[in-house]
Amino acid sequence: MTTKKYETYYVPAQSHWPIVGAVALFLIAVGAANYVTDIKNSTSGFGGYVLIAGIAMVIYMMFGWFNNVINESMAGKYSHQMDNSFKQGMSWFIFSEVMFFAAFFGALLYARTLSVPWLGGADNNAMTGAVLWPEFTAQWPLIKTPDGTETTGMGWYGLPLINTILLLTSSVTAHLAHVALEQDKRPQLKFWLGLTCVLGLVFLYCQGLEYAHGYADEMKLYLTSGIYGNTFYMLTGFHGMHVTLGTIMLIVMLIRVFKGHFTPKNHFAFQAASWYWHFVDVVWVFLFVFVYII
Amino acid sequence: MTTEAIHDSHEHDDHHDHKMTGIKRWLYTTNHKDIGTLYLWFAFIMLLFGGALAMMIRVELFQPGLQFVEPDFFNQLTTVHGLIMVFGAIMPAFTGFANWMIPMMIGAPDMALPRMNNWSFWILPFAFSILIASFFMESGAPNFGWTFYAPLSTTYSNGSTAFFVFAVHIMGVSSIMGAINVIVTIMNMRAPGMTYMKMPLFVWTFFITAYLLIAVMPVLAGVVTMLLTDTYFGTSFFDAAGGGDPVMFQHIFWFFGHPEVYIMILPAFGIVSTIIPAFARKRLFGYSSMVYATASIAFLSFIVWAHHMFTTGMPLFGELFFMYCTMLIAVPTGVKVFNWVATMWRGSMTFEIPMLFSIAFVILFTIGGFSGLMLALTPVDFQYHDTYFVVAHFHYVLVTGSLFSIYAGAYYWLPKWTGHMYHDGLSKAHFWCSLISVNILFFPMHFLGLAGMPRRIPDYALQFADFNKWVSIGGFAFGLSQLIFLVVVIKCIKGGKKAEAKPWDGAEGLEWTVASPAPYHTFETPPNAEDIKGQ
């Protein structure tokens, strides 16, 4: 009744990569904690080095681990069922990332629709406004916080719009690359995938320009500029980190394509990278609407 | 554990991958049974450690006045006790059960992603060593309560906050990977014929719990990140002066925190729903209603979070919405309790230790559920909020609920895990000592709370003295009783009466079709689950 091949599910033998990964995360956690503590107390310590060591160890682990997986896959040890495990694992991982962003979008919406109006005396909070900060007027973007920090709102026109077009285009090119791979058209695959990587890099460059623009004296939009600056930089910053990760993944895929990896039927890693890329793209659309436009 | 290793190695000499010996076996393992064992031992060690912290709390509260510890250290004790028990004891114990039992119950050769499984486990000892190490730092351990409300955890926090934040981050990574593994295993690795509605309820509850985990652990990561930037990088998410709101912290935290509560109780429902039918020698009453009730509870858990925050001055509509939604949870929970009772009704009951713990679970968890219903009522919650009534409520659901179900499950499957039966007299002593002492420990807390004793305070008014004395005595007795369990488990691993493949005659499920102890690798070719009848 079932066509699944259960006999061939590959259970790997012992592996030392997970414990390397666990030690790496330990170093990252300890290093980062020491590092931020030192920054706050303006002391110098070893935290930064431990953090870098941890990150290096994660990269080392990924190379080793993925190398094992790629070799096993190329040796034909994986079945269709195994492929499904990877695909489902990746999709639920992306779902968890969605929920991570949801926390920050939640904070943004809460601030905009509840806490800022309440500080201005909305609903039954007239006394909050009158007693705490009588001068404060609620507005969004919050260009003047209750304690008087002033900043400027980032418009949607210009760089953010260009970035939106860049990312949306890159999603299309990633899809075209996928189609080319499935039709076994290697030259097209290389072209579209390469173009996607370039678009991702240009996006990151523009995002850097935008930050420089925000931190310049005429805008004074800092991470510390009240809830508007907080949500702006945290949301776009985490998105930027995800784009960076996604671009690295795509570049790795490009290298593997040039090495002749992947077949029209068997290309989980490529698919995972492409899903991830579509995910960061969708997050950007929400960002563009809720952070920039509205 | 060494005896277990010897058993297996000569049974499986022909097998292609031999397991390593010594420490490398445990560090490098990809075997779901090894990893399950690691999770269970880790959880038990954390339980004893968190219990030791709780006993220090009870020493201080034995009498009114300040005797042994400074108030700041008292706060560190309550905080780390809570964090250890939630993230270090209960959750890893359930993950241990998931690892051991789910592949055997659905007829899979292992978890779907075995290497990632190992990674999920080995992150935990490191994460908790960071958390525990903060006791020895200059500033001391986190002292803002396990719920780390802003501004206690931002403006007024001590120097170890960053360590707390990053420890929680990597715990979250571990939980998310563990949950992904459970979901993928269940969706993709079931034996032919094992349809969703034939799966044991145990598997269903872990399946749904895993969804809750991947939905809310990232939110926890988000909120600790905001806390980190507020404390260290000058943002003002939780500071009204910058346009944020400390109450926003509570909203985001409890959006994680309330599903988290169900993460710690749904697997308990699954374990108890496995054990009660086995010893009542009847089918589980209302299997499909149990599945739907579990799913309803999981869904509702996302829209009740602000019932933890009735006293924060929410708009009236919010108070009412969250009150009604919370009361609605009593419906599917009631379905479960009635189903367990109906399963026992006119069954041929025997009272082995797993059954004793399960029956105690049903009764005592229901007490915890009722006090929860009281807390759900907005107007009366104004009186109960932040009192010992709340402490009594959540200890009834977490200790006599989750922990008792873990004990029930451990006794039920110990023969399968070790190949030996547990010592009968000692395990009875463990059950009765725990049952009596846990009620002396937590029951008087209801009255203390109703009379107005606040939680998380190292000193109290004189009129609370007598009850606190009894609570402390119960606490020491309960804590020491758990050492009996340690002895039972060690004796059971080392020897004892040989267990048959199916030591409980009413037990059902694929795990009882393999030998006891379970061979190192089970179901490399999937069993035929076609003839398993739907429940």
XYZ file of N, CA and C in Angstrom, chain A residues 1-2 4 6-23 25-26 28-30 32-34 36-37 39-40 58 61 65 68-69 72 78 80-86 88-90 92-93 95-97 99-100 102-104 106-108 110-111 114-116 118-119 123-125 132-133 136 142 145-149 223-228 230-231 234 238, chain B residues 16-20 24-25 27-30 109-116 118-119 122-123 126-127 129-130 154 157 159 162-163 166-167 169-170 173 176-177 180 183-184 187-193 211 214-216 218-219 221-223 225-226 228-238 240-245 247-248 251-252 255 302 313-315 520-521 524-526 530:
552
model
N 0.818 -1.209 0.000
C 0.000 0.000 0.000
C 0.852 1.258 0.000
N 2.069 1.122 0.430
C 2.893 2.320 0.448
C 4.089 2.123 -0.470
N 6.832 4.070 -0.094
C 8.054 4.561 0.535
C 9.026 3.402 0.760
N 11.325 2.064 3.148
C 11.744 2.250 4.526
C 13.085 1.591 4.809
N 13.392 0.552 4.043
C 14.591 -0.236 4.357
C 15.857 0.587 4.270
N 15.843 1.644 3.459
C 17.087 2.312 3.168
C 17.314 3.562 4.015
N 16.510 3.769 5.047
C 16.731 4.989 5.814
C 18.108 4.938 6.455
N 18.897 5.949 6.179
C 20.293 5.931 6.573
C 20.444 6.547 7.966
N 20.899 5.728 8.918
C 21.192 6.257 10.253
C 22.706 6.353 10.372
N 23.239 7.562 10.428
C 24.691 7.701 10.419
C 25.313 7.104 11.679
N 26.553 6.671 11.548
C 27.292 6.204 12.715
C 27.659 7.405 13.581
N 28.347 7.149 14.670
C 28.738 8.238 15.560
C 29.402 9.367 14.793
N 29.171 10.573 15.262
C 29.766 11.722 14.602
C 30.291 12.667 15.668
N 31.445 13.254 15.416
C 31.958 14.188 16.422
C 31.564 15.622 16.126
N 30.889 15.870 15.002
C 30.549 17.268 14.684
C 29.572 17.893 15.655
N 28.546 17.182 16.118
C 27.633 17.841 17.052
C 28.317 18.352 18.320
N 29.235 17.570 18.860
C 29.851 18.032 20.105
C 30.765 19.222 19.817
N 31.375 19.235 18.628
C 32.136 20.426 18.229
C 31.192 21.625 18.190
N 30.006 21.404 17.634
C 29.029 22.483 17.556
C 28.575 22.948 18.924
N 28.408 22.003 19.852
C 27.963 22.385 21.193
C 29.031 23.215 21.882
N 30.297 22.811 21.743
C 31.383 23.597 22.348
C 31.436 24.970 21.696
N 28.966 26.709 20.386
C 27.895 27.566 20.898
C 28.216 28.027 22.317
N 28.853 27.144 23.097
C 29.266 27.522 24.441
C 30.243 28.695 24.376
N 30.590 30.839 21.966
C 29.890 32.038 21.492
C 29.131 32.686 22.644
N 28.413 31.857 23.423
C 27.606 32.411 24.513
C 28.500 33.069 25.556
N 29.548 32.363 25.985
C 30.426 32.929 27.015
C 31.155 34.152 26.470
N 30.301 36.177 23.930
C 29.410 37.315 23.703
C 29.005 37.948 25.023
N 28.735 37.118 26.036
C 28.324 37.665 27.331
C 29.450 38.492 27.927
N 30.671 37.977 27.889
C 31.798 38.753 28.411
C 32.005 40.026 27.607
N 29.820 41.870 25.766
C 28.862 42.970 26.001
C 29.012 43.520 27.414
N 29.387 42.655 28.381
C 29.596 43.148 29.734
C 30.766 44.121 29.753
N 31.826 45.917 27.232
C 31.429 47.160 26.565
C 30.678 48.055 27.533
N 29.767 47.448 28.280
C 28.952 48.259 29.186
C 29.809 48.891 30.273
N 32.130 27.284 14.741
C 30.865 26.949 14.080
C 31.091 26.779 12.577
N 32.736 23.589 11.993
C 31.779 22.493 12.138
C 30.905 22.361 10.899
N 30.634 19.060 8.869
C 29.352 18.363 8.929
C 28.739 18.258 7.535
N 30.475 15.865 5.315
C 30.036 14.487 5.544
C 28.718 14.212 4.828
N 27.777 15.145 5.007
C 26.439 14.929 4.449
C 26.506 14.870 2.925
N 27.969 11.591 1.840
C 26.997 10.502 1.988
C 25.958 10.567 0.877
N 21.385 8.132 0.517
C 20.132 8.748 0.941
C 18.971 8.289 0.075
N 14.680 8.698 -0.824
C 13.658 9.732 -0.966
C 13.148 10.170 0.409
N 13.037 9.185 1.296
C 12.511 9.482 2.629
C 13.457 10.397 3.397
N 14.756 10.130 3.249
C 15.762 10.969 3.902
C 15.649 12.395 3.396
N 15.476 12.519 2.082
C 15.314 13.826 1.483
C 14.129 14.567 2.103
N 13.061 13.820 2.312
C 11.888 14.412 2.958
C 12.196 14.909 4.352
N 12.980 14.141 5.093
C 13.344 14.574 6.439
C 14.057 15.913 6.384
N 15.016 16.024 5.457
C 15.742 17.287 5.346
C 14.802 18.420 4.968
N 11.527 18.713 5.342
C 10.615 19.097 6.427
C 11.378 19.811 7.529
N 12.586 19.321 7.820
C 13.393 19.983 8.846
C 13.648 21.427 8.481
N 14.026 21.665 7.219
C 14.312 23.028 6.786
C 13.065 23.888 6.840
N 10.471 23.644 8.803
C 10.115 24.023 10.172
C 11.135 24.950 10.786
N 12.386 24.831 10.340
C 13.381 25.801 10.801
C 12.989 27.198 10.328
N 10.046 28.212 9.678
C 8.897 28.637 10.478
C 9.357 29.227 11.813
N 10.373 28.608 12.422
C 10.838 29.152 13.703
C 11.446 30.539 13.497
N 12.082 30.751 12.347
C 12.622 32.078 12.048
C 11.498 33.100 11.886
N 8.751 33.070 13.454
C 8.287 33.432 14.799
C 9.274 34.367 15.493
N 10.566 34.225 15.174
C 11.542 35.146 15.750
C 11.246 36.570 15.289
N 8.420 37.575 14.271
C 7.111 37.956 14.805
C 7.255 38.676 16.132
N 8.227 38.258 16.961
C 8.411 38.919 18.250
C 8.733 40.397 18.044
N 9.599 40.694 17.063
C 9.984 42.093 16.854
C 8.881 42.884 16.164
N 5.810 42.244 16.606
C 4.872 42.437 17.712
C 5.242 43.661 18.528
N 6.543 43.790 18.829
C 6.995 44.947 19.604
C 6.696 46.237 18.844
N 6.949 46.226 17.535
C 6.698 47.417 16.719
C 5.223 47.798 16.760
N 2.936 46.890 18.899
C 2.510 47.276 20.253
C 2.879 48.730 20.523
N 4.117 49.077 20.181
C 4.558 50.446 20.442
C 3.721 51.446 19.658
N -0.279 50.969 20.788
C -0.656 51.024 22.198
C 0.244 51.943 23.023
N 1.526 51.579 23.156
C 2.290 52.279 24.200
C 2.525 53.746 23.874
N 2.824 54.092 22.621
C 3.066 55.501 22.313
C 1.785 56.340 22.469
N -0.707 55.686 24.382
C -1.010 55.740 25.815
C -0.143 56.782 26.523
N 1.140 56.838 26.135
C 2.016 57.834 26.757
C 1.525 59.241 26.437
N -6.943 56.750 25.353
C -7.812 55.847 26.131
C -7.992 56.365 27.557
N -7.746 55.485 28.539
C -7.955 55.941 29.914
C -6.637 56.382 30.548
N -5.684 56.818 29.694
C -4.367 57.137 30.230
C -4.098 58.642 30.275
N 3.322 62.263 33.884
C 4.707 61.869 33.582
C 5.386 62.832 32.621
N 4.807 62.986 31.416
C 5.465 63.827 30.413
C 4.409 64.714 29.755
N 4.727 65.739 26.066
C 4.859 64.718 25.022
C 3.611 64.622 24.154
N 8.117 58.113 15.867
C 8.279 58.843 17.123
C 9.567 59.656 17.031
N 11.024 61.528 21.698
C 10.597 60.587 22.735
C 10.153 61.359 23.969
N 9.456 60.700 24.904
C 9.032 61.381 26.125
C 10.188 62.060 26.853
N 11.383 61.450 26.870
C 12.480 62.126 27.578
C 13.251 63.094 26.691
N 12.721 63.373 25.503
C 13.248 64.486 24.726
C 14.288 64.156 23.677
N 14.599 62.859 23.446
C 15.546 62.518 22.392
C 14.883 62.779 21.035
N 20.432 53.614 16.948
C 19.775 52.488 17.623
C 19.149 52.947 18.936
N 19.745 53.952 19.564
C 19.288 54.399 20.881
C 18.261 55.521 20.799
N 17.754 55.822 19.574
C 16.846 56.969 19.449
C 15.409 56.621 19.807
N 15.192 56.040 20.959
C 13.821 55.738 21.350
C 13.262 54.556 20.565
N 11.984 54.292 20.773
C 11.386 53.061 20.261
C 11.379 53.031 18.733
N 11.335 54.195 18.077
C 11.371 54.180 16.606
C 12.720 53.670 16.110
N 14.883 51.967 17.827
C 15.055 50.579 18.295
C 14.459 49.596 17.324
N 13.178 49.810 17.020
C 12.505 48.828 16.163
C 13.057 48.897 14.744
N 16.578 47.171 14.882
C 16.534 45.746 15.241
C 15.895 44.939 14.116
N 18.293 42.585 12.003
C 18.168 41.125 11.978
C 17.849 40.633 10.572
N 26.578 -3.642 11.649
C 27.666 -2.951 10.954
C 28.263 -1.805 11.755
N 27.435 -1.005 12.458
C 28.134 0.012 13.242
C 28.117 -0.333 14.722
N 29.255 -0.705 15.196
C 29.395 -1.004 16.614
C 29.402 0.296 17.367
N 28.866 0.228 18.576
C 28.940 1.479 19.303
C 30.293 1.574 19.974
N 30.716 2.825 20.114
C 31.993 3.036 20.767
C 31.840 2.764 22.250
N 33.355 8.346 24.599
C 33.104 8.680 23.200
C 31.733 8.191 22.757
N 31.297 7.057 23.313
C 29.967 6.574 22.952
C 28.940 7.660 23.209
N 29.473 10.990 23.788
C 29.711 12.288 23.148
C 29.334 12.256 21.674
N 29.604 11.154 21.006
C 29.444 11.119 19.549
C 28.163 10.413 19.117
N 27.356 9.974 20.064
C 26.284 9.054 19.713
C 25.247 9.677 18.780
N 24.684 8.846 17.930
C 23.563 9.276 17.102
C 22.361 8.390 17.378
N 13.466 3.438 12.635
C 14.793 2.961 13.045
C 15.486 3.910 14.016
N 15.195 5.182 13.950
C 15.827 6.155 14.845
C 15.061 7.460 14.678
N 15.572 8.537 15.301
C 15.007 9.841 15.010
C 15.409 10.214 13.580
N 14.647 11.158 12.983
C 14.868 11.452 11.575
C 16.229 12.089 11.331
N 16.688 12.913 12.254
C 17.942 13.626 12.052
C 18.856 13.328 13.233
N 19.525 12.163 13.207
C 20.197 11.675 14.416
C 21.366 12.539 14.883
N 22.111 13.113 13.960
C 23.251 13.921 14.398
C 22.780 15.207 15.051
N 21.743 15.815 14.475
C 21.218 17.027 15.076
C 20.642 16.733 16.454
N 21.877 14.651 18.614
C 23.004 14.706 19.532
C 23.347 16.160 19.854
N 23.370 16.991 18.839
C 23.698 18.404 19.063
C 22.705 19.036 20.034
N 23.688 18.001 23.599
C 24.949 18.431 24.208
C 25.050 19.930 24.406
N 24.148 20.704 23.798
C 24.124 22.136 24.094
C 23.709 22.362 25.550
N 26.190 22.662 28.536
C 26.952 23.904 28.451
C 26.088 25.095 28.856
N 24.858 25.128 28.374
C 23.974 26.251 28.694
C 23.767 26.349 30.200
N 25.687 25.098 32.541
C 26.884 25.429 33.301
C 27.115 26.935 33.276
N 26.735 27.611 32.186
C 26.856 29.078 32.182
C 25.929 29.669 33.242
N 16.333 44.790 33.438
C 17.069 45.759 32.606
C 17.731 46.800 33.507
N 19.061 45.260 36.863
C 19.654 43.925 36.878
C 21.116 43.986 37.299
N 25.197 42.227 37.189
C 26.179 42.097 36.103
C 26.140 40.805 35.322
N 23.897 39.342 30.998
C 24.285 38.910 29.648
C 24.496 37.402 29.612
N 25.045 36.846 30.698
C 25.273 35.400 30.732
C 23.946 34.657 30.729
N 22.478 34.850 27.080
C 23.066 33.949 26.082
C 22.854 32.487 26.452
N 22.776 32.202 27.754
C 22.454 30.824 28.141
C 21.060 30.467 27.634
N 19.568 31.800 25.113
C 19.642 31.687 23.657
C 20.025 30.278 23.229
N 21.081 29.738 23.828
C 21.504 28.424 23.323
C 20.573 27.308 23.810
N 18.048 27.287 21.132
C 18.540 26.593 19.938
C 18.352 25.093 20.120
N 14.592 24.131 19.921
C 14.020 24.218 18.578
C 14.485 23.035 17.742
N 15.784 22.713 17.843
C 16.265 21.574 17.054
C 15.618 20.278 17.520
N 12.094 20.217 16.092
C 12.069 19.927 14.656
C 12.264 18.434 14.441
N 9.053 16.510 15.203
C 8.030 16.698 14.168
C 8.376 15.892 12.919
N 9.637 16.017 12.476
C 10.019 15.342 11.245
C 9.947 13.827 11.429
N 6.253 12.897 11.276
C 5.619 13.077 9.980
C 6.157 12.109 8.936
N 7.407 11.712 9.094
C 8.101 11.086 7.970
C 8.536 9.647 8.227
N 8.522 9.215 9.481
C 9.181 7.951 9.797
C 8.226 6.880 10.304
N 6.936 7.121 10.211
C 6.004 6.112 10.725
C 6.065 4.842 9.877
N 5.935 3.706 10.530
C 5.960 2.430 9.811
C 4.742 2.349 8.907
N 4.816 1.532 7.857
C 3.655 1.400 6.966
C 2.426 0.997 7.772
N 1.330 1.668 7.534
C 0.103 1.326 8.253
C -0.101 2.113 9.529
N 5.210 21.388 18.068
C 4.746 22.578 17.346
C 4.743 23.797 18.252
N 8.427 25.047 18.540
C 9.019 25.847 17.461
C 8.269 27.149 17.259
N 7.040 27.238 17.749
C 6.335 28.511 17.607
C 6.764 29.519 18.661
N 7.091 29.074 19.875
C 7.326 30.079 20.916
C 8.770 30.229 21.365
N 11.386 30.777 19.581
C 11.978 31.945 18.919
C 11.490 33.263 19.517
N 10.260 33.280 20.019
C 9.750 34.501 20.641
C 10.513 34.769 21.938
N 13.580 33.909 22.389
C 14.866 34.429 21.920
C 14.737 35.915 21.601
N 13.622 36.293 20.973
C 13.402 37.700 20.647
C 13.328 38.561 21.887
N 12.593 38.097 22.895
C 12.397 38.958 24.060
C 13.686 39.074 24.862
N 16.569 39.029 23.566
C 17.424 39.912 22.780
C 17.080 41.370 23.049
N 15.777 41.679 23.117
C 15.387 43.056 23.432
C 15.870 43.443 24.818
N 18.476 42.284 26.269
C 19.917 42.483 26.170
C 20.236 43.867 25.635
N 19.546 44.263 24.544
C 19.873 45.569 23.974
C 19.416 46.690 24.907
N 18.311 46.480 25.629
C 17.889 47.500 26.590
C 18.944 47.671 27.683
N 19.500 46.541 28.133
C 20.430 46.613 29.255
C 21.807 47.070 28.805
N 22.230 46.630 27.630
C 23.629 46.853 27.259
C 23.827 47.841 26.110
N 22.809 48.076 25.293
C 23.038 48.921 24.122
C 22.105 50.132 24.068
N 21.449 50.451 25.157
C 20.727 51.710 25.233
C 19.430 51.785 24.463
N 18.829 50.659 24.081
C 17.509 50.748 23.468
C 16.466 50.918 24.576
N 15.228 51.222 24.184
C 14.218 51.445 25.218
C 12.915 50.727 24.873
N 13.034 49.446 24.513
C 11.824 48.658 24.265
C 10.929 48.636 25.501
N 11.558 48.518 26.657
C 10.781 48.342 27.888
C 10.915 49.550 28.811
N 9.509 53.439 29.254
C 8.524 54.412 28.775
C 9.170 55.721 28.357
N 10.314 56.078 28.941
C 10.948 57.350 28.595
C 11.357 57.395 27.124
N 11.567 56.228 26.528
C 11.929 56.197 25.106
C 10.766 55.807 24.220
N 9.568 55.727 24.788
C 8.395 55.368 23.993
C 8.024 53.904 24.091
N 8.830 53.101 24.809
C 8.497 51.687 24.994
C 7.597 51.503 26.200
N 7.544 50.282 26.716
C 6.615 50.001 27.799
C 7.074 48.741 28.536
N 5.342 46.939 30.307
C 4.284 45.929 30.179
C 4.421 45.174 28.853
N 5.017 45.830 27.851
C 5.238 45.122 26.593
C 6.129 43.912 26.821
N 3.924 41.164 27.844
C 3.140 40.609 26.733
C 3.985 39.637 25.914
N 5.187 40.067 25.529
C 5.994 39.184 24.670
C 6.431 37.964 25.463
N 3.594 35.623 25.827
C 3.230 34.969 24.575
C 4.067 33.707 24.393
N -2.312 29.959 22.818
C -1.748 31.150 22.183
C -2.591 32.404 22.430
N -3.197 46.748 34.512
C -3.970 47.877 34.016
C -4.254 47.795 32.535
N -4.582 46.586 32.073
C -4.960 46.443 30.668
C -6.332 47.068 30.440
N -6.651 47.390 29.177
C -8.019 47.840 28.900
C -9.020 46.747 29.292
N 19.928 -2.236 20.842
C 20.502 -0.917 20.526
C 19.846 -0.318 19.288
N 19.612 -1.142 18.301
C 18.893 -0.660 17.112
C 17.591 -1.433 16.992
N 15.055 -1.665 12.176
C 15.796 -1.215 11.005
C 15.011 -1.522 9.737
N 14.277 -2.641 9.760
C 13.219 -2.790 8.761
C 11.918 -2.564 9.506
N 11.070 -1.725 8.960
C 9.902 -1.309 9.724
C 8.948 -2.471 9.981
N 0.023 -2.537 9.963
C -1.309 -2.602 9.349
C -2.342 -3.197 10.292
